[in-house]
C-alpha atoms as one frame of an Amber mdcrd trajectory, in Angstrom:
protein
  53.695 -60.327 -54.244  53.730 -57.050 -53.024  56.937 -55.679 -51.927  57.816
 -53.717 -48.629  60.542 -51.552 -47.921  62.748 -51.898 -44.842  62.542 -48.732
 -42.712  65.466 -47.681 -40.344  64.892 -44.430 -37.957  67.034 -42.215 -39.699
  68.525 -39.385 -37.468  69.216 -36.098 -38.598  73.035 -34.813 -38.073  72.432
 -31.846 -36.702  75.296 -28.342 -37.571  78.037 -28.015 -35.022  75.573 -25.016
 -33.098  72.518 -27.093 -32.931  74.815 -29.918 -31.508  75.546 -27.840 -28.413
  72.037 -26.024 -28.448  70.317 -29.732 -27.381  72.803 -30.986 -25.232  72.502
 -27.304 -23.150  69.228 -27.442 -23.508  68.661 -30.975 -21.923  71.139 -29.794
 -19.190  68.790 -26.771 -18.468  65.840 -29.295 -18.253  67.457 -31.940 -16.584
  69.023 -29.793 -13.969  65.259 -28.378 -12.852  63.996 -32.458 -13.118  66.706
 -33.729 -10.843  66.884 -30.938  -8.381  63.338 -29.639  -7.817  61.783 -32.691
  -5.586  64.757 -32.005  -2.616  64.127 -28.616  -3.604  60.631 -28.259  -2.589
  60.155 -31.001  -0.009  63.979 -31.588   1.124  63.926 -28.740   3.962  60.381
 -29.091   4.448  60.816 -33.190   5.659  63.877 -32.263   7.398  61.529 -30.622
  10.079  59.091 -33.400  10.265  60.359 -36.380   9.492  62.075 -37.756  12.925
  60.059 -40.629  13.740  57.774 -40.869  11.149  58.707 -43.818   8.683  57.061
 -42.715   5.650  58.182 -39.303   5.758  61.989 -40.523   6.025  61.379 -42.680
   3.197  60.030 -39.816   0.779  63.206 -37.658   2.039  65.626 -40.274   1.021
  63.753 -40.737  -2.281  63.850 -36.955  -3.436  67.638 -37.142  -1.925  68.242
 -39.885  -4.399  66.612 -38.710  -7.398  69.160 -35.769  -7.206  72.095 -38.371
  -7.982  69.969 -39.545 -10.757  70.637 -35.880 -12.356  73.570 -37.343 -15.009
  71.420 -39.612 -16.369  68.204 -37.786 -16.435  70.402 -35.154 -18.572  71.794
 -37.857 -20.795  68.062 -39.278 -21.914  66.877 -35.893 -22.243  69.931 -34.937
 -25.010  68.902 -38.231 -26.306  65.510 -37.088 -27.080  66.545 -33.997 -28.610
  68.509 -35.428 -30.754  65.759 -37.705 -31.836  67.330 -40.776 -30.498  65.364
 -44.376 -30.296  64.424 -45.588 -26.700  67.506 -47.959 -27.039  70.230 -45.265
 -27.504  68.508 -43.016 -24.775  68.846 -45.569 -22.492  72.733 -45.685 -23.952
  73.072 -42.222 -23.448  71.915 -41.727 -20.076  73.709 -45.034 -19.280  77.049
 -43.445 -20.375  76.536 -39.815 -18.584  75.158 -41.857 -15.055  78.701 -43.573
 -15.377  81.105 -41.101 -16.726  80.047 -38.069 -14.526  81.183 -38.946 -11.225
  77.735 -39.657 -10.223  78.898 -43.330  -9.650  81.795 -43.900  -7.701  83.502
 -47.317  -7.826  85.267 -48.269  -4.249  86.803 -51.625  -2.969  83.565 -52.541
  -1.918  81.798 -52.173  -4.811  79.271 -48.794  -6.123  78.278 -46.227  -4.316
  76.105 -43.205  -5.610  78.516 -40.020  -5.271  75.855 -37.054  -5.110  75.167
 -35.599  -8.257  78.282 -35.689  -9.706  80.470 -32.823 -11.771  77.949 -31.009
 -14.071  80.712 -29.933 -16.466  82.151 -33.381 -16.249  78.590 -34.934 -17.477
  78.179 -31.849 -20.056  81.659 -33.758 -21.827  80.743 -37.279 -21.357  77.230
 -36.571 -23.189  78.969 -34.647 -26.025  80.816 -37.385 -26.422  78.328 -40.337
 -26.011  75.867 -38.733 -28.317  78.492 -38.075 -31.036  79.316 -41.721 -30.794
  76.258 -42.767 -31.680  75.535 -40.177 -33.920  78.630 -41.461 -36.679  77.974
 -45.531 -35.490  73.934 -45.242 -35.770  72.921 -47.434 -38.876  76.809 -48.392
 -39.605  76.768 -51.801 -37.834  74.257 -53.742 -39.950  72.364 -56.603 -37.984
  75.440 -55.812 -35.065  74.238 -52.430 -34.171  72.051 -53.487 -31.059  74.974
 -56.437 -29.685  78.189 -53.537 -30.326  76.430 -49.980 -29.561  75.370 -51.071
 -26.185  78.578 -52.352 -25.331  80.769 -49.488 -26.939  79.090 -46.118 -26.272
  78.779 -46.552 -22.489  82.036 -48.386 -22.056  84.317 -45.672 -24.577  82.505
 -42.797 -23.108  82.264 -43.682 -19.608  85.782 -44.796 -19.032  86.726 -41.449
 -21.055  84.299 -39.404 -18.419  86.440 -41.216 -15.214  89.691 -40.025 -16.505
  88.667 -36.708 -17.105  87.266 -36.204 -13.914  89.816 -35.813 -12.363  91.309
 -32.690 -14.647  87.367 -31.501 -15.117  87.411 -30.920 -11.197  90.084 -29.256
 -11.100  88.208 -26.013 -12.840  86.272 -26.040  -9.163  89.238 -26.377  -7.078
  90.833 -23.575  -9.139  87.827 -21.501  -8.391  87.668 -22.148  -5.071  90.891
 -21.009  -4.084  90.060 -17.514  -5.837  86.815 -17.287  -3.842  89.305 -18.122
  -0.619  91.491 -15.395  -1.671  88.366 -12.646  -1.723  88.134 -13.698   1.941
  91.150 -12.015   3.023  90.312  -9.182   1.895  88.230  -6.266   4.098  84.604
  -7.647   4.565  83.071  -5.628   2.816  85.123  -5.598  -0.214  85.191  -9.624
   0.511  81.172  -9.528   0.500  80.769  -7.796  -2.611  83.278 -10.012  -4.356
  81.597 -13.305  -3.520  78.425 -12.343  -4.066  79.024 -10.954  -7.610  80.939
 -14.630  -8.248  78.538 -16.287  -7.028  75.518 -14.587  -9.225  77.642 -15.133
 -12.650  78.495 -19.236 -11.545  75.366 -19.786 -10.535  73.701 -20.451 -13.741
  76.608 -22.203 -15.168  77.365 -25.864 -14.756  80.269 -25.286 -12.485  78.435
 -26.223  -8.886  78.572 -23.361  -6.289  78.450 -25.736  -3.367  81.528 -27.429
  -4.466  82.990 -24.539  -4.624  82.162 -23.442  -0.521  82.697 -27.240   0.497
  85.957 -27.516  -0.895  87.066 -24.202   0.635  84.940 -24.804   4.222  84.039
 -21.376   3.196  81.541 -20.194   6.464  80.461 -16.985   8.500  80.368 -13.674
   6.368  81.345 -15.222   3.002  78.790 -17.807   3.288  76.258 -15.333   3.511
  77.502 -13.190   0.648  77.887 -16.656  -0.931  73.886 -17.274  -0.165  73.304
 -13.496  -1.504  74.856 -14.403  -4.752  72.367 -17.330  -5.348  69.128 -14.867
  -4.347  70.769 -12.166  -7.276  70.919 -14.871 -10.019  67.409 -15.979  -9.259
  65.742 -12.902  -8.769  67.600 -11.871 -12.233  66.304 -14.483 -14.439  63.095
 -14.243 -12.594  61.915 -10.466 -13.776  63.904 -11.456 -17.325  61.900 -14.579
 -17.663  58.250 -13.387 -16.306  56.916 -12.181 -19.490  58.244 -14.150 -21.967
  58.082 -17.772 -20.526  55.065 -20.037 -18.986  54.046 -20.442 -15.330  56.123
 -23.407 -14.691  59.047 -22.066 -15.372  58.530 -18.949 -13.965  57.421 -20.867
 -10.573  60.726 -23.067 -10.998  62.217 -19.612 -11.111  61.157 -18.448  -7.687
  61.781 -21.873  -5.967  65.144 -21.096  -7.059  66.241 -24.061  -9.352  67.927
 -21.378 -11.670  70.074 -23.661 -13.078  67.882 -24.479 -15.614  68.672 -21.133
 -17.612  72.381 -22.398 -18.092  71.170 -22.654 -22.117  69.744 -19.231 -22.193
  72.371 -17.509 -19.960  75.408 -19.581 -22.740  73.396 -17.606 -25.324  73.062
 -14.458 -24.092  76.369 -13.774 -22.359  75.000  -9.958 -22.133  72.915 -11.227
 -18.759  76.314 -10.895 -16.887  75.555  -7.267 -16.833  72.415  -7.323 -14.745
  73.743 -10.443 -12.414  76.976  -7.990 -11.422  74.688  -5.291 -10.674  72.456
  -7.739  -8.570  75.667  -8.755  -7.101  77.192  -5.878  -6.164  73.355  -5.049
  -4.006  73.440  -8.567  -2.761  77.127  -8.086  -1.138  75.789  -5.027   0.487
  72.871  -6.569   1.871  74.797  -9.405   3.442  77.745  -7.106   4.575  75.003
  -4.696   6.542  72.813  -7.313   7.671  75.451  -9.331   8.620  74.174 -12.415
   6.914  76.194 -15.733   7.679  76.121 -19.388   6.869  77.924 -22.474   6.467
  79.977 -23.985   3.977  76.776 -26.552   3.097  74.626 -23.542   3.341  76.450
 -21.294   0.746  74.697 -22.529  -2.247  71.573 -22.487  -1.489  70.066 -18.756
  -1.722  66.536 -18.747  -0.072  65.939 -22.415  -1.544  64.077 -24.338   1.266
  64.787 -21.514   3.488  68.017 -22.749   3.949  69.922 -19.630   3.799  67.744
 -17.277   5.580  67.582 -19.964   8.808  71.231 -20.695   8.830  71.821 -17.017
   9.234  68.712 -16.432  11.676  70.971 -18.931  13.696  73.457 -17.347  13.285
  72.149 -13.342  14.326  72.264 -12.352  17.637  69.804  -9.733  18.998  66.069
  -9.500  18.791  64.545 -12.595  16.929  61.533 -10.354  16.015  63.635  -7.914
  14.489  66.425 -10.370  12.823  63.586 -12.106  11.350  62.097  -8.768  10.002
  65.916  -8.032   8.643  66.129 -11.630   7.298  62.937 -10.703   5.005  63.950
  -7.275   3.728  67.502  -9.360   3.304  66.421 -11.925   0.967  63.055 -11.267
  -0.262  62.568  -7.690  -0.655  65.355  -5.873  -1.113  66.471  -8.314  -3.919
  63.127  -8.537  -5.529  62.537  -4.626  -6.047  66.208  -4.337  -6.808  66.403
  -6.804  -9.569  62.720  -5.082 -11.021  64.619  -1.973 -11.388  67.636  -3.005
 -12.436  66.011  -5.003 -15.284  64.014  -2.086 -16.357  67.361  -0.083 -16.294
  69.537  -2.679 -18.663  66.437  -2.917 -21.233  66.389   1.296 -21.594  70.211
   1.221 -21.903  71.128  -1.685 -23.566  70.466  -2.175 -26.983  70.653  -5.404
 -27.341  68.927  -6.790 -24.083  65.238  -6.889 -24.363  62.569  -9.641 -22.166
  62.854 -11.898 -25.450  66.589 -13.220 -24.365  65.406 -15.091 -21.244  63.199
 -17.366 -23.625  63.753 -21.144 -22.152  62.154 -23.244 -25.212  60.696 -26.998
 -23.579  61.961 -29.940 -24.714  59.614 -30.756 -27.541  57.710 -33.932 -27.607
C-alpha cells in the first residue's frame, strides 16, 4: 500500500518590513485598478452620455468599480502574501467592510464611495495578520471559523476606527482652510506644495477640499498640486519602469506610487519644488475650481475646464493659458527639476521611482 502524505499550503511569515512592503504594495496596485476606468472614461461619458442608455450604463459601471477599491486592495495583499483563493476572498471581504466603503443605514447597505484609504490600509494589516497566526491552527475547523472570524473581528474593528482614522483628514483640512486666509499668493503656494506631498499618500485630497468647501483660487492651487505630484513621479519613473505604468503616470492615477514614495521619503524634495512652481502658475494664471474639482489635477480634464469656466476674457487666449498652465509649464519644470535633485542629491538617482508588479 503505498502511502501519501497530506499536503497543506504552507505560508511563509514574512519579517515585520516585508509585512508592510506587500500590503503598500497592493495599495499602490489596487489604487491604479480601482481608479483608472472613471479615470479614463468618467469625464469622457459625462459629455456624451445624456440620452444614450448604454453609455449611462458603462458610466455607472466605472463609477462603481471605484467603490470596489477596498476590496480590490484587500485580494491583492492577499496574493502577495501568498494567500489561497479562500482567504483572498476573506481578506478583501474584511477591507470592503471595515473601510467605510460600506455604509450600514436604517434601510439597509449602501456603497459609500471609496471609502478612507488609511482606514482600509489598518483593516488589511489587521485581517491579513489574523490569518497569518490562525492559518493551519484550526484543524478540520479552519474553513467553518476563519470565514466567520477574520471578516467579522476585523471589520467591526475597521467601523470603530473610522471614525478616529477620519479624523487625520478633518485635521488636515482645517490647516489647508487656515492657508486660505492668508495673502493669495502666499495661500497658492501653500496649497499647492500640500497638495503635491498628500497626493501620493493614502490620505484622499478630495476629502480634504470637500470637507472644507474649499473653491475659487485655492481650488486651483489645490488642482496645481495634483499636476506637480504627477508630473514628478512621471520624469522619476520614465526610465526605470514599463509603459503601463508610465502611461498610468500621465493619466494621472499617481496614487499608485504611495509604496515607492513610503520608501523613498527623499521625493518630498522635488514635489516642494514642483509645488512651489505649481502655486505660481495658479496664482498668475488665476486658475480656479471647485471643491469637487480640487483633486483632480488635469485627470479627465477636469481641472483645466472647471477653471476655463471659470476665466473671464478671451476663450482663445484662456485656453492657450490653460495649456502652458497645466501641461507645459509643469512638464518642462518637473524635467529640470529632476535633473537638478539627481546632480545634487546624493542619494536620489532614477532607480528610487522603481514600482515592482505584483508578481504572479
Amino acid at each position: 500500500m503505498v502511502k501519501t502524505k497530506s499536503t497543506k499550503i504552507k505560508t511563509t511569515k514574512p519579517n515585520g518590513r516585508q509585512f508592510f512592503a506587500n500590503i503598500l504594495q497592493a495599495v499602490g496596485a489596487g489604487v491604479v485598478i480601482a481608479l483608472i476606468p472613471n479615470a479614463l472614461l468618467g469625464e469622457l461619458l459625462k459629455f456624451f452620455k445624456e440620452g444614450n442608455e448604454l453609455l449611462e450604463t458603462i458610466y455607472q459601471l466605472v463609477v462603481l468599480i471605484q467603490s470596489f477599491m477596498a476590496f480590490i486592495i484587500g485580494v491583492l495583499a492577499a496574493h502577495q502574501f501568498k494567500f489561497n483563493g479562500a482567504g483572498a476572498t476573506m481578506i478583501g471581504v474584511s477591507t470592503m467592510l471595515g473601510s467605510g466603503a460600506v455604509k450600514i443605514t436604517p434601510d439597509g447597505f449602501i456603497l459609500n464611495g471609496i471609502g478612507d484609504i488609511i482606514n482600509t490600509i489598518l483593516v488589511v494589516i489587521i485581517a491579513c495578520f489574523l490569518y497569518l497566526i490562525l492559518q493551519n491552527k484550526l484543524g478540520s475547523l479552519e474553513m467553518i471559523l476563519l470565514p466567520v472570524i477574520i471578516p467579522v473581528v476585523s471589520g467591526i474593528i475597521g467601523l470603530y476606527t473610522l471614525g478616529y482614522v477620519s479624523n487625520v483628514t478633518k485635521g488636515l483640512g482645517h490647516i489647508v482652510h487656515s492657508f486660505t486666509e492668508l495673502n493669495p499668493l502666499l495661500m497658492s503656494v501653500l496649497i499647492c506644495v500640500t497638495y503635491s506631498l498628500l497626493m501620493v499618500t493614502p490620505i484622499s485630497v478630495v476629502a480634504i477640499a470637500t470637507a472644507i468647501s474649499l473653491s475659487g483660487l485655492g481650488s486651483g492651487a489645490a488642482n496645481m498640486g495634483i499636476v506637480a505630484a504627477c508630473v514628478t513621479f512621471l520624469f522619476g519613473s520614465i526610465r526605470v519602469n514599463g509603459a503601463g505604468v508610465n502611461l498610468v503616470l500621465i493619466i494621472g492615477a499617481a496614487k499608485m506610487m504611495i509604496p515607492v514614495y513610503f520608501r523613498h521619503l527623499i521625493i518630498a524634495i522635488p514635489l516642494t519644488i514642483n509645488g512651489i512652481i505649481g502655486g505660481l502658475i495658479a496664482y498668475f494664471i488665476g486658475i480656479e475650481g471647485t471643491p469637487m474639482s480640487a483633486g483632480f489635477g488635469y485627470t479627465g480634464l477636469v481641472g483645466p475646464i472647471n477653471a476655463f469656466n471659470r476665466m473671464s476674457g478671451d476663450p482663445t487666449m484662456n485656453i492657450i493659458l490653460l495649456i502652458f498652465g497645466y501641461f507645459i509649464i509643469p512638464f518642462v519644470a518637473a524635467f529640470f527639476v529632476h535633473e537638478l535633485c539627481k546632480k545634487f542629491i546624493g542619494k536620489y538617482t532614477d532607480d528610487i521611482y522603481s514600482f515592482e508588479i505584483p508578481k504572479q
